[in-house]
Coordinates of C-alpha atoms and ligand atoms in Angstrom, one line a residue:
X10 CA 6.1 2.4 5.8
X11 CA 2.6 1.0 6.1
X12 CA -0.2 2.6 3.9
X13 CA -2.0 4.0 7.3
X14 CA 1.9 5.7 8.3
X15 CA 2.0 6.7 4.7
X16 CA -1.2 8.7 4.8
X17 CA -0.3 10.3 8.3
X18 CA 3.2 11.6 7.2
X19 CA 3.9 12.6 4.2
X20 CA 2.9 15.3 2.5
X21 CA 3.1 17.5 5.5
X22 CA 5.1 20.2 4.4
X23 CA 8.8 21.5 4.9
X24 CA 10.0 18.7 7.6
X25 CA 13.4 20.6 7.9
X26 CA 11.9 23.4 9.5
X27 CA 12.8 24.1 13.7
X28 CA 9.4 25.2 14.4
X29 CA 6.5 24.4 12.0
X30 CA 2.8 23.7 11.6
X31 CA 1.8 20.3 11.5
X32 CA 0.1 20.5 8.3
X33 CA 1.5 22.3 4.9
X34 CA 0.6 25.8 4.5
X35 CA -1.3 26.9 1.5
X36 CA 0.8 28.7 -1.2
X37 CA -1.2 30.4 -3.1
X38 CA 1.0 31.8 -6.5
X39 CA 0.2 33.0 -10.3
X40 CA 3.9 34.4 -10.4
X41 CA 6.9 33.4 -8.5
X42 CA 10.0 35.6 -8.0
X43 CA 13.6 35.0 -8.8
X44 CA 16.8 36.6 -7.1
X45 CA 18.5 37.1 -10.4
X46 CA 18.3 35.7 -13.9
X47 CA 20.4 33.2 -13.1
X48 CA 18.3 31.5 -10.8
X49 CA 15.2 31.7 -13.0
X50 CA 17.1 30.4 -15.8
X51 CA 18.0 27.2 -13.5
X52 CA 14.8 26.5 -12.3
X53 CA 13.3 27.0 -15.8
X54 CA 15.6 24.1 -16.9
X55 CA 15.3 21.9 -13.4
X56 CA 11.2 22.1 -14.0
X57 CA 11.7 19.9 -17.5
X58 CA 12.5 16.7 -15.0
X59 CA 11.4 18.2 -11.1
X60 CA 9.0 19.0 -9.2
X61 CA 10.2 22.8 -8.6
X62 CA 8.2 26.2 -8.1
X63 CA 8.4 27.7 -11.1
X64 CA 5.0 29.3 -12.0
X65 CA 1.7 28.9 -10.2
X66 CA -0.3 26.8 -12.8
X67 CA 2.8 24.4 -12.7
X68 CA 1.6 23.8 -8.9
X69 CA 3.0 25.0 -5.7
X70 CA 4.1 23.5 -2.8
X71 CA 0.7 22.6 -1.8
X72 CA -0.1 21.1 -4.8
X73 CA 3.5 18.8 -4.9
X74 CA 3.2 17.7 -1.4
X75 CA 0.0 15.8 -2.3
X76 CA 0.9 14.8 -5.5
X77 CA 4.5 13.3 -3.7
X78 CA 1.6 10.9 -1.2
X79 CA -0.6 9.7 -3.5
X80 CA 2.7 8.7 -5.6
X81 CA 3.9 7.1 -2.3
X82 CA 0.4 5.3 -2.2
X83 CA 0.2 4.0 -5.5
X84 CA 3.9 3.2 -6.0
X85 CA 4.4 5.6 -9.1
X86 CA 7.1 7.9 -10.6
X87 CA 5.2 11.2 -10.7
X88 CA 1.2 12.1 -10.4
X89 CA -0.1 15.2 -11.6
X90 CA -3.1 17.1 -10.2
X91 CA -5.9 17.9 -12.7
X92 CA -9.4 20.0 -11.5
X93 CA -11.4 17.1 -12.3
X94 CA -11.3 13.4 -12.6
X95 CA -12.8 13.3 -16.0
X96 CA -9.8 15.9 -17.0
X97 CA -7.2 13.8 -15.6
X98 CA -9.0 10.6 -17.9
X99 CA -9.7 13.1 -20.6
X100 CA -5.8 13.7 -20.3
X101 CA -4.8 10.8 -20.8
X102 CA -7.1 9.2 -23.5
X103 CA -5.5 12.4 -26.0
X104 CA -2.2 11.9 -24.8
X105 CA -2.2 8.3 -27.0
X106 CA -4.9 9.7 -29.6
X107 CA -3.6 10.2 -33.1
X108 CA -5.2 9.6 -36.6
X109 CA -5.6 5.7 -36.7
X110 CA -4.9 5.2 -33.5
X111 CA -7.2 2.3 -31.6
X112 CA -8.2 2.3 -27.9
X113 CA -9.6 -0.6 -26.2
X114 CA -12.0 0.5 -23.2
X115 CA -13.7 -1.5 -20.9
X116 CA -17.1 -1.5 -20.4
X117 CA -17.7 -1.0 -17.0
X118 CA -15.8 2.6 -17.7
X119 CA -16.7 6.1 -15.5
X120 CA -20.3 6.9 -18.1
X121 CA -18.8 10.2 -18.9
X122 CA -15.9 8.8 -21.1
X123 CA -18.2 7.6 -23.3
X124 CA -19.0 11.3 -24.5
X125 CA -15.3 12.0 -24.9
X126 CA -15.6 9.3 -27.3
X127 CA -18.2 10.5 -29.1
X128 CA -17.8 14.0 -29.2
X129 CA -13.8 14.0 -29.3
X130 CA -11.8 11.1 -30.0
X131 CA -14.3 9.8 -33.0
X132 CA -14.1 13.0 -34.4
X133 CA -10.4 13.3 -34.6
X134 CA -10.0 9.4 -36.2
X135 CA -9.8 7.3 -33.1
X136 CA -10.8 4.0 -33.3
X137 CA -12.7 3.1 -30.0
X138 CA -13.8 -0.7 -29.4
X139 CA -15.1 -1.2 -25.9
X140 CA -14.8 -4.8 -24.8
X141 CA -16.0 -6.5 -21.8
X142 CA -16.2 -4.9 -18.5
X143 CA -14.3 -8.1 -16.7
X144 CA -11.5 -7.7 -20.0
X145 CA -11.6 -11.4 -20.2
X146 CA -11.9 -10.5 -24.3
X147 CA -9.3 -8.8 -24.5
X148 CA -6.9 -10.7 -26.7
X149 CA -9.8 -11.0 -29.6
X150 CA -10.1 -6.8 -30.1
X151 CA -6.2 -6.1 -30.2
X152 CA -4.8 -4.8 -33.3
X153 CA -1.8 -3.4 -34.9
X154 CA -3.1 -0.1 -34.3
X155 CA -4.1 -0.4 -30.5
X156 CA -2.1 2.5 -28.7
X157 CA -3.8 2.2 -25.3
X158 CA -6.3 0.3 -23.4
X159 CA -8.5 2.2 -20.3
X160 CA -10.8 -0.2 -17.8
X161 CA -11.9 0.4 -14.8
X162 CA -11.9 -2.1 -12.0
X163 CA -13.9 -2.2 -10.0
X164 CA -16.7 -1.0 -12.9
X165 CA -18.7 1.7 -12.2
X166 CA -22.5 0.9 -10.6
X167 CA -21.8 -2.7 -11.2
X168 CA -18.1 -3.5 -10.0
X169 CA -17.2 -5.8 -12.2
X170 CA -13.7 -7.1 -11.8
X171 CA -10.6 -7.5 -14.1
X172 CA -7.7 -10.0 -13.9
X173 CA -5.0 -6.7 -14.1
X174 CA -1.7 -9.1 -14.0
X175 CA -3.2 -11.2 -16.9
X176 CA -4.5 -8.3 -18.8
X177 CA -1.4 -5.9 -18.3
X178 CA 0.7 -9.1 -19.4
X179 CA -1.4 -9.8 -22.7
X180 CA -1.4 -5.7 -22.9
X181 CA 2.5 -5.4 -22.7
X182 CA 3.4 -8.3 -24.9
X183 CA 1.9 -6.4 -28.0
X184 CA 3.7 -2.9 -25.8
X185 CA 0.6 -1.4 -25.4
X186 CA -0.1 0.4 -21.9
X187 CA -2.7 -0.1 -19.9
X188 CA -4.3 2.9 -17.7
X189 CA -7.1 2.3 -14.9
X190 CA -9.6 4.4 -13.4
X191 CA -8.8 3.3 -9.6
X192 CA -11.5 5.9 -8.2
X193 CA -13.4 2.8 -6.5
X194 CA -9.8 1.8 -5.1
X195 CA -8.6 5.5 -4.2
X196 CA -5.1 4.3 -3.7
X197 CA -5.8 2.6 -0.4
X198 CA -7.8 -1.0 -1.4
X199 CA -5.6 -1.6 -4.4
X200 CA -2.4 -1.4 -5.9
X201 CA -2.7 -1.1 -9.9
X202 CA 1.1 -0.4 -10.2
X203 CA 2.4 -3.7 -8.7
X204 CA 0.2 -5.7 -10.8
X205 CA 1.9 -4.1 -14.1
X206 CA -0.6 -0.8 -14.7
X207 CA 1.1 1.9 -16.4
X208 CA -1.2 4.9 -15.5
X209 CA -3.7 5.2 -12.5
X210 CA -6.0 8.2 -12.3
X211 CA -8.1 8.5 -9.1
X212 CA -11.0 11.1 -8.8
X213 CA -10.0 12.6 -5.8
X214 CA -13.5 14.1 -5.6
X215 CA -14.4 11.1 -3.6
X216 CA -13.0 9.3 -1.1
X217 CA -9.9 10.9 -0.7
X218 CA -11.2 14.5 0.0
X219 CA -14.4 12.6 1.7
X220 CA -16.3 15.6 2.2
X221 CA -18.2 16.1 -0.9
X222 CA -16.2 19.9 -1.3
X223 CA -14.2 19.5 -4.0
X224 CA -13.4 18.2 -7.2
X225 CA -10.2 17.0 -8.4
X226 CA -8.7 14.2 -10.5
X227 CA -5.1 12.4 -10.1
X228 CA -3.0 11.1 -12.4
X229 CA 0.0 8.7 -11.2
X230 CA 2.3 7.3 -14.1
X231 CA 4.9 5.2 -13.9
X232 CA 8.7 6.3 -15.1
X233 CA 8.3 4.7 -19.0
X234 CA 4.7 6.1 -19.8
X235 CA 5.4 9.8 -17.5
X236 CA 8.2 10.6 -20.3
X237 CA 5.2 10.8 -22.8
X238 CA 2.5 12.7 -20.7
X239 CA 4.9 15.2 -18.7
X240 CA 4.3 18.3 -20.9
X241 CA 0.3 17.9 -21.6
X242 CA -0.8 19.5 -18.4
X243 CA 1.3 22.6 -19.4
X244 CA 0.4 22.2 -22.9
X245 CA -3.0 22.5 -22.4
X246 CA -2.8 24.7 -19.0
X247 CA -4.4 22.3 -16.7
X248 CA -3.9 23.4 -12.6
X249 CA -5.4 22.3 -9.7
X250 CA -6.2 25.1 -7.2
X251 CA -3.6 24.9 -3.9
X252 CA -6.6 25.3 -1.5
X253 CA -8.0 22.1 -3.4
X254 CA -5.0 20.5 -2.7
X255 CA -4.9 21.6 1.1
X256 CA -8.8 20.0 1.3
X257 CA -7.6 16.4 -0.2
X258 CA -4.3 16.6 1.8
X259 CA -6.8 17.2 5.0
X260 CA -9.1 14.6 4.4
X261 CA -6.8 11.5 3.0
X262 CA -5.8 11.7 6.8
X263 CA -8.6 10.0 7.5
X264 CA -8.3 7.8 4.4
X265 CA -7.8 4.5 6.1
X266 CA -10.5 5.0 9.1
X267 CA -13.4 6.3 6.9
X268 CA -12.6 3.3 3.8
X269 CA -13.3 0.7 7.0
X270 CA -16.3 2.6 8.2
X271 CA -18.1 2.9 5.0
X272 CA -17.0 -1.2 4.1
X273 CA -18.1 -2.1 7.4
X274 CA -21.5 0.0 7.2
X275 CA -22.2 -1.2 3.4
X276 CA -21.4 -5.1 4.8
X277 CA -24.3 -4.6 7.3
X278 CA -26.4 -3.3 5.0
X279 CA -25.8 -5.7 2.1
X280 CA -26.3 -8.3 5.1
X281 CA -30.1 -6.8 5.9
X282 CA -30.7 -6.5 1.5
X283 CA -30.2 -10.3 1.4
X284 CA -33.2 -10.9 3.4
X285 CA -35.5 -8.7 1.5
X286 CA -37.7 -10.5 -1.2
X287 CA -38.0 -7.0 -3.1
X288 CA -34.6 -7.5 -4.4
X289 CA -33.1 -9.8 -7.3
X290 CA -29.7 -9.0 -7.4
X291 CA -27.0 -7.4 -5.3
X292 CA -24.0 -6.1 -6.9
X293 CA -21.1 -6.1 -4.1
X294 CA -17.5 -7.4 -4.6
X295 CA -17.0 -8.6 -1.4
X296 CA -20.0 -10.8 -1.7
X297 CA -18.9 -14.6 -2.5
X298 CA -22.1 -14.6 -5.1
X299 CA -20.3 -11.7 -7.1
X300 CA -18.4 -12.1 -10.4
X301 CA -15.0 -12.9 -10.3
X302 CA -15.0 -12.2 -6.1
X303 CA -11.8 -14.7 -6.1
X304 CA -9.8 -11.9 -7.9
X305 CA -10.8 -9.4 -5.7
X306 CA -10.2 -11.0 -2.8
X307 CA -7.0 -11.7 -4.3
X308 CA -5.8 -8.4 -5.2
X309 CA -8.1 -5.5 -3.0
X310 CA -7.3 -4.8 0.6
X311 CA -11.4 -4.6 1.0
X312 CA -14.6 -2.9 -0.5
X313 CA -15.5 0.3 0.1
X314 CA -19.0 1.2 0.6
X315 CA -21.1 1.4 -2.8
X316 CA -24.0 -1.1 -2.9
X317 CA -26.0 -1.6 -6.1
X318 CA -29.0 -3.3 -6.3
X319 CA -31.6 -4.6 -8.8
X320 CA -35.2 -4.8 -8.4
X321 CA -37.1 -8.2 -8.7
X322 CA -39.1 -8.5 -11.8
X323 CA -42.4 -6.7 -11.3
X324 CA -40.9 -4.0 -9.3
X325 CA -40.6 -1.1 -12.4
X326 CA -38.7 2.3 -12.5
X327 CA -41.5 4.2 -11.0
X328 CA -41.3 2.1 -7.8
X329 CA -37.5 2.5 -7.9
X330 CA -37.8 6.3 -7.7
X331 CA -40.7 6.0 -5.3
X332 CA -38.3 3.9 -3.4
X333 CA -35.4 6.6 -3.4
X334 CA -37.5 9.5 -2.8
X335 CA -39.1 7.6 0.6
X336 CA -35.5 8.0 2.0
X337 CA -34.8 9.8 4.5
X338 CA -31.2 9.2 5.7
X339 CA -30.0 8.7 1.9
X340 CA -30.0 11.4 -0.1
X341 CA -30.2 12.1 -3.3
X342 CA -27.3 12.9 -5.9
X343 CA -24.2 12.1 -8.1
X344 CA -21.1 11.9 -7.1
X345 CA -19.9 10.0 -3.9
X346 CA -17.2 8.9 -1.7
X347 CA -18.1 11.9 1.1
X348 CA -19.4 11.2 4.8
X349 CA -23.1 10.6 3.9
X350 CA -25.1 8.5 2.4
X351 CA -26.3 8.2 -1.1
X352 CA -29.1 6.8 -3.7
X353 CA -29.6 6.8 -7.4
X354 CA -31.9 5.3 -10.2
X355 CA -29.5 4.6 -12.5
X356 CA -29.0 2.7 -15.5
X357 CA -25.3 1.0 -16.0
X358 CA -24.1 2.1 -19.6
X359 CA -22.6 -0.6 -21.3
X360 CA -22.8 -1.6 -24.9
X361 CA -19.9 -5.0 -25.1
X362 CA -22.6 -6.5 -23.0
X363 CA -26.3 -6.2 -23.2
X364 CA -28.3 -5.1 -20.1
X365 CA -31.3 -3.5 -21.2
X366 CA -33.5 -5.8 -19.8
X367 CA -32.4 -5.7 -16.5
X368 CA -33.3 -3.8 -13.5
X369 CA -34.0 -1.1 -12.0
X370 CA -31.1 -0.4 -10.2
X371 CA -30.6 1.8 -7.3
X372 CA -27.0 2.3 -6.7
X373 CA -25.8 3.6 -3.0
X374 CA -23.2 5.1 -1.1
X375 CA -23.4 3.6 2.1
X376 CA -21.8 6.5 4.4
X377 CA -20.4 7.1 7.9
X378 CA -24.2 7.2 9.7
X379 CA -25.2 4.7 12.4
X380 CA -26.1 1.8 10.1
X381 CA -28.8 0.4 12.2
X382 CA -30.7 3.9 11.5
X383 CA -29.3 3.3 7.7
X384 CA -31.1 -0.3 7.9
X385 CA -34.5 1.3 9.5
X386 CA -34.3 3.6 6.5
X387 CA -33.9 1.1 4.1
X388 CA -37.1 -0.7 5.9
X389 CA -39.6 1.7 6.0
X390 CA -38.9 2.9 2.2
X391 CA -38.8 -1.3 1.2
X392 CA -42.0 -1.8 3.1
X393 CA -43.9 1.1 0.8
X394 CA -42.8 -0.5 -2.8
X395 CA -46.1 -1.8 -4.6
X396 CA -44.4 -6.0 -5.4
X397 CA -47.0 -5.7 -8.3
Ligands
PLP22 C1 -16.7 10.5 -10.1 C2 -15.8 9.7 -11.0 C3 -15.0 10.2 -11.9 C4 -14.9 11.7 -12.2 O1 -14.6 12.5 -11.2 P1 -15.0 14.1 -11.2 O2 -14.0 14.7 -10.3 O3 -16.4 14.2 -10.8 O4 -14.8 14.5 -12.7 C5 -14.1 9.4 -12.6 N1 -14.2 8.1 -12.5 C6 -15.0 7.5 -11.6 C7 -15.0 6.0 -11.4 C8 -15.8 8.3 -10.8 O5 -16.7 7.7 -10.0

């Protein structure tokens, strides 16, 4: 099956039934009732190495219908749900952590990591070196110690781009895993597993619920690493709420339409940025001017549609957020991956490389509106900037 047949037919429920729905129902459960002791003795033993309704924070049937897709779209052995995406990265950062243990990170990492660094994993005597955000010094900051190495690629606000086969070969020849954050990606434009990734986690919270309702994060492992992170979710407790589950499995659908929209949209728009003076620097993989845009032509089935861009020199922060707040079709706000448009002021946190005196940069989600009107928008909030 094709990624698109994928996403239209699995996950859809109890396909032996006569007469059925065509989506899954939602099972709502805290407990779940056995026949006889017997019974709930075998399913307490079949839950240590299935998916099997055992107790409702394990999952129901809701919950393992979407986590049996998304491990049909990224080619993995099991995926997990978690209510966030930070939990699921969270998750797996203290499933390696141990006295002396050393992580590698990339620099281009989800910002909110960072703080599990520094308020968690520093505390508890990980070593954390962040290295490049493209990896390409990787070989240089691996040690003895190193139990795990995170990037993200994509990068977060800048999309910076990593060679994964070459990095998950130097990664495995000193047996180290190597996780991704595949959020920019959402298990349609890439495929971390075939290039030797160990653990994906997607924030579901963007484009595959793509209405800006929910928040949920996914991990998918392959079989080697999953023996090690199986019992943390029940460890700790983590769930993912069934009705969450019925939203994502309701708008991945639509997964493959809406990823072309929003790349086709964003190409139009970064199109119309190029011929604005106001702007230095546009930060889009697809572009032929962007860093390392040979490997993700390579390895990505396309982009999806965040745009960053940075301000000439003599365009300051206050005309960046003048800017922003003269938009009218974007609006304002975290997150994104839904239906609409986006813009931020933001600043890229990085610390292998030094950006501080770049920008402003105004980071957008280019979403599903008529991007003419998009481009008119963009126009009449350009036109007001004071070039200094
Ligand atoms: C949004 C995001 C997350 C976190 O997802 P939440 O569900 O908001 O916690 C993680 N990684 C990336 C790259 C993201 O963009």
């Amino acid at each position: 099956m094709k990624t698109d047949t994928k996403l239209t037919h699995i996950g859809r429920g109890d396909e032996t039934l006569d007469v059925r729905p065509v989506n899954p129902t939602i099972m709502r459960a805290s407990t779940i009732l056995f026949k006889n002791h017997e019974a709930w003795q075998a399913c307490r033993k079949a839950r240590e190495t299935q998916r099997v309704l055992s107790y409702g924070a394990r999952g129901t049937a809701t919950n393992f219908e979407l986590e049996k897709l998304i491990c049909e779209l990224e080619g993995g052995y099991r995926a997990q749900l978690f209510p966030t995406g930070l939990a699921s990265l969270a998750m797996v950062l203290l499933n390696y952590a141990s006295v002396g243990a050393h992580f590698i990170i990339t620099d281009a990492i989800y910002g909110p990591v960072r703080s599990i660094c520094d308020n968690f994993l520093n505390k508890i005597g990980v070593d954390i070196d962040f290295i490049k955000a493209d990896a390409s010094d990787i070989e240089e900051k691996i040690k003895p110690n190193t139990k795990l190495i995170l990037c993200e690629s994509p990068g977060s606000i800048l999309y910076e781009i990593i060679d994964l086969p070459r990095l998950c070969k130097i990664a495995h020849a000193h047996n180290i895993p190597v996780a991704i954050d595949s959020t920019y990606s959402s298990s349609y434009l890439l495929s971390p597993i075939k290039f030797g990734v160990d653990i994906v986690v997607v924030a579901a919270t963007k484009y595959l619920s793509g209405h800006s309702d929910v928040t949920m994060g996914i991990v998918v492992i392959n079989e080697k690493e999953w023996a090690n992170f199986n019992k943390l979710p029940e460890i700790f407790g983590f769930t993912a709420s069934p009705d969450d589950a019925y939203l994502v499995l309701r708008g991945i659908r639509t997964l493959g339409v809406r990823l072309k929209a929003h790349e086709k949209n964003a190409k139009e728009i970064v199109e119309f940025l190029q011929t604005r003076d106001e702007i230095k620097t546009i930060f889009y993989p697809a572009l032929k001017s962007h860093h390392n845009h040979e490997i993700f032509m390579r390895d990505h089935n396309g982009a999806n549609g965040m745009v960053t861009i940075e301000f000439k020199d003599g365009i300051n922060k206050d005309e960046a957020i003048k800017f922003v707040d003269n938009l009218n079709l974007f609006s304002i706000g975290a997150s994104w991956g839904g239906y609409e448009s986006l813009a931020t002021v933001t600043v890229p946190p990085r610390t292998a490389t030094d950006w501080s005196d770049r920008g402003p940069f105004v980071r957008f989600h280019i979403g599903l509106e008529d991007s003419g009107d998009l481009i008119e928008d963009l126009k009449q909030a350009l036109n007001k900037i004071n070039k200094g």
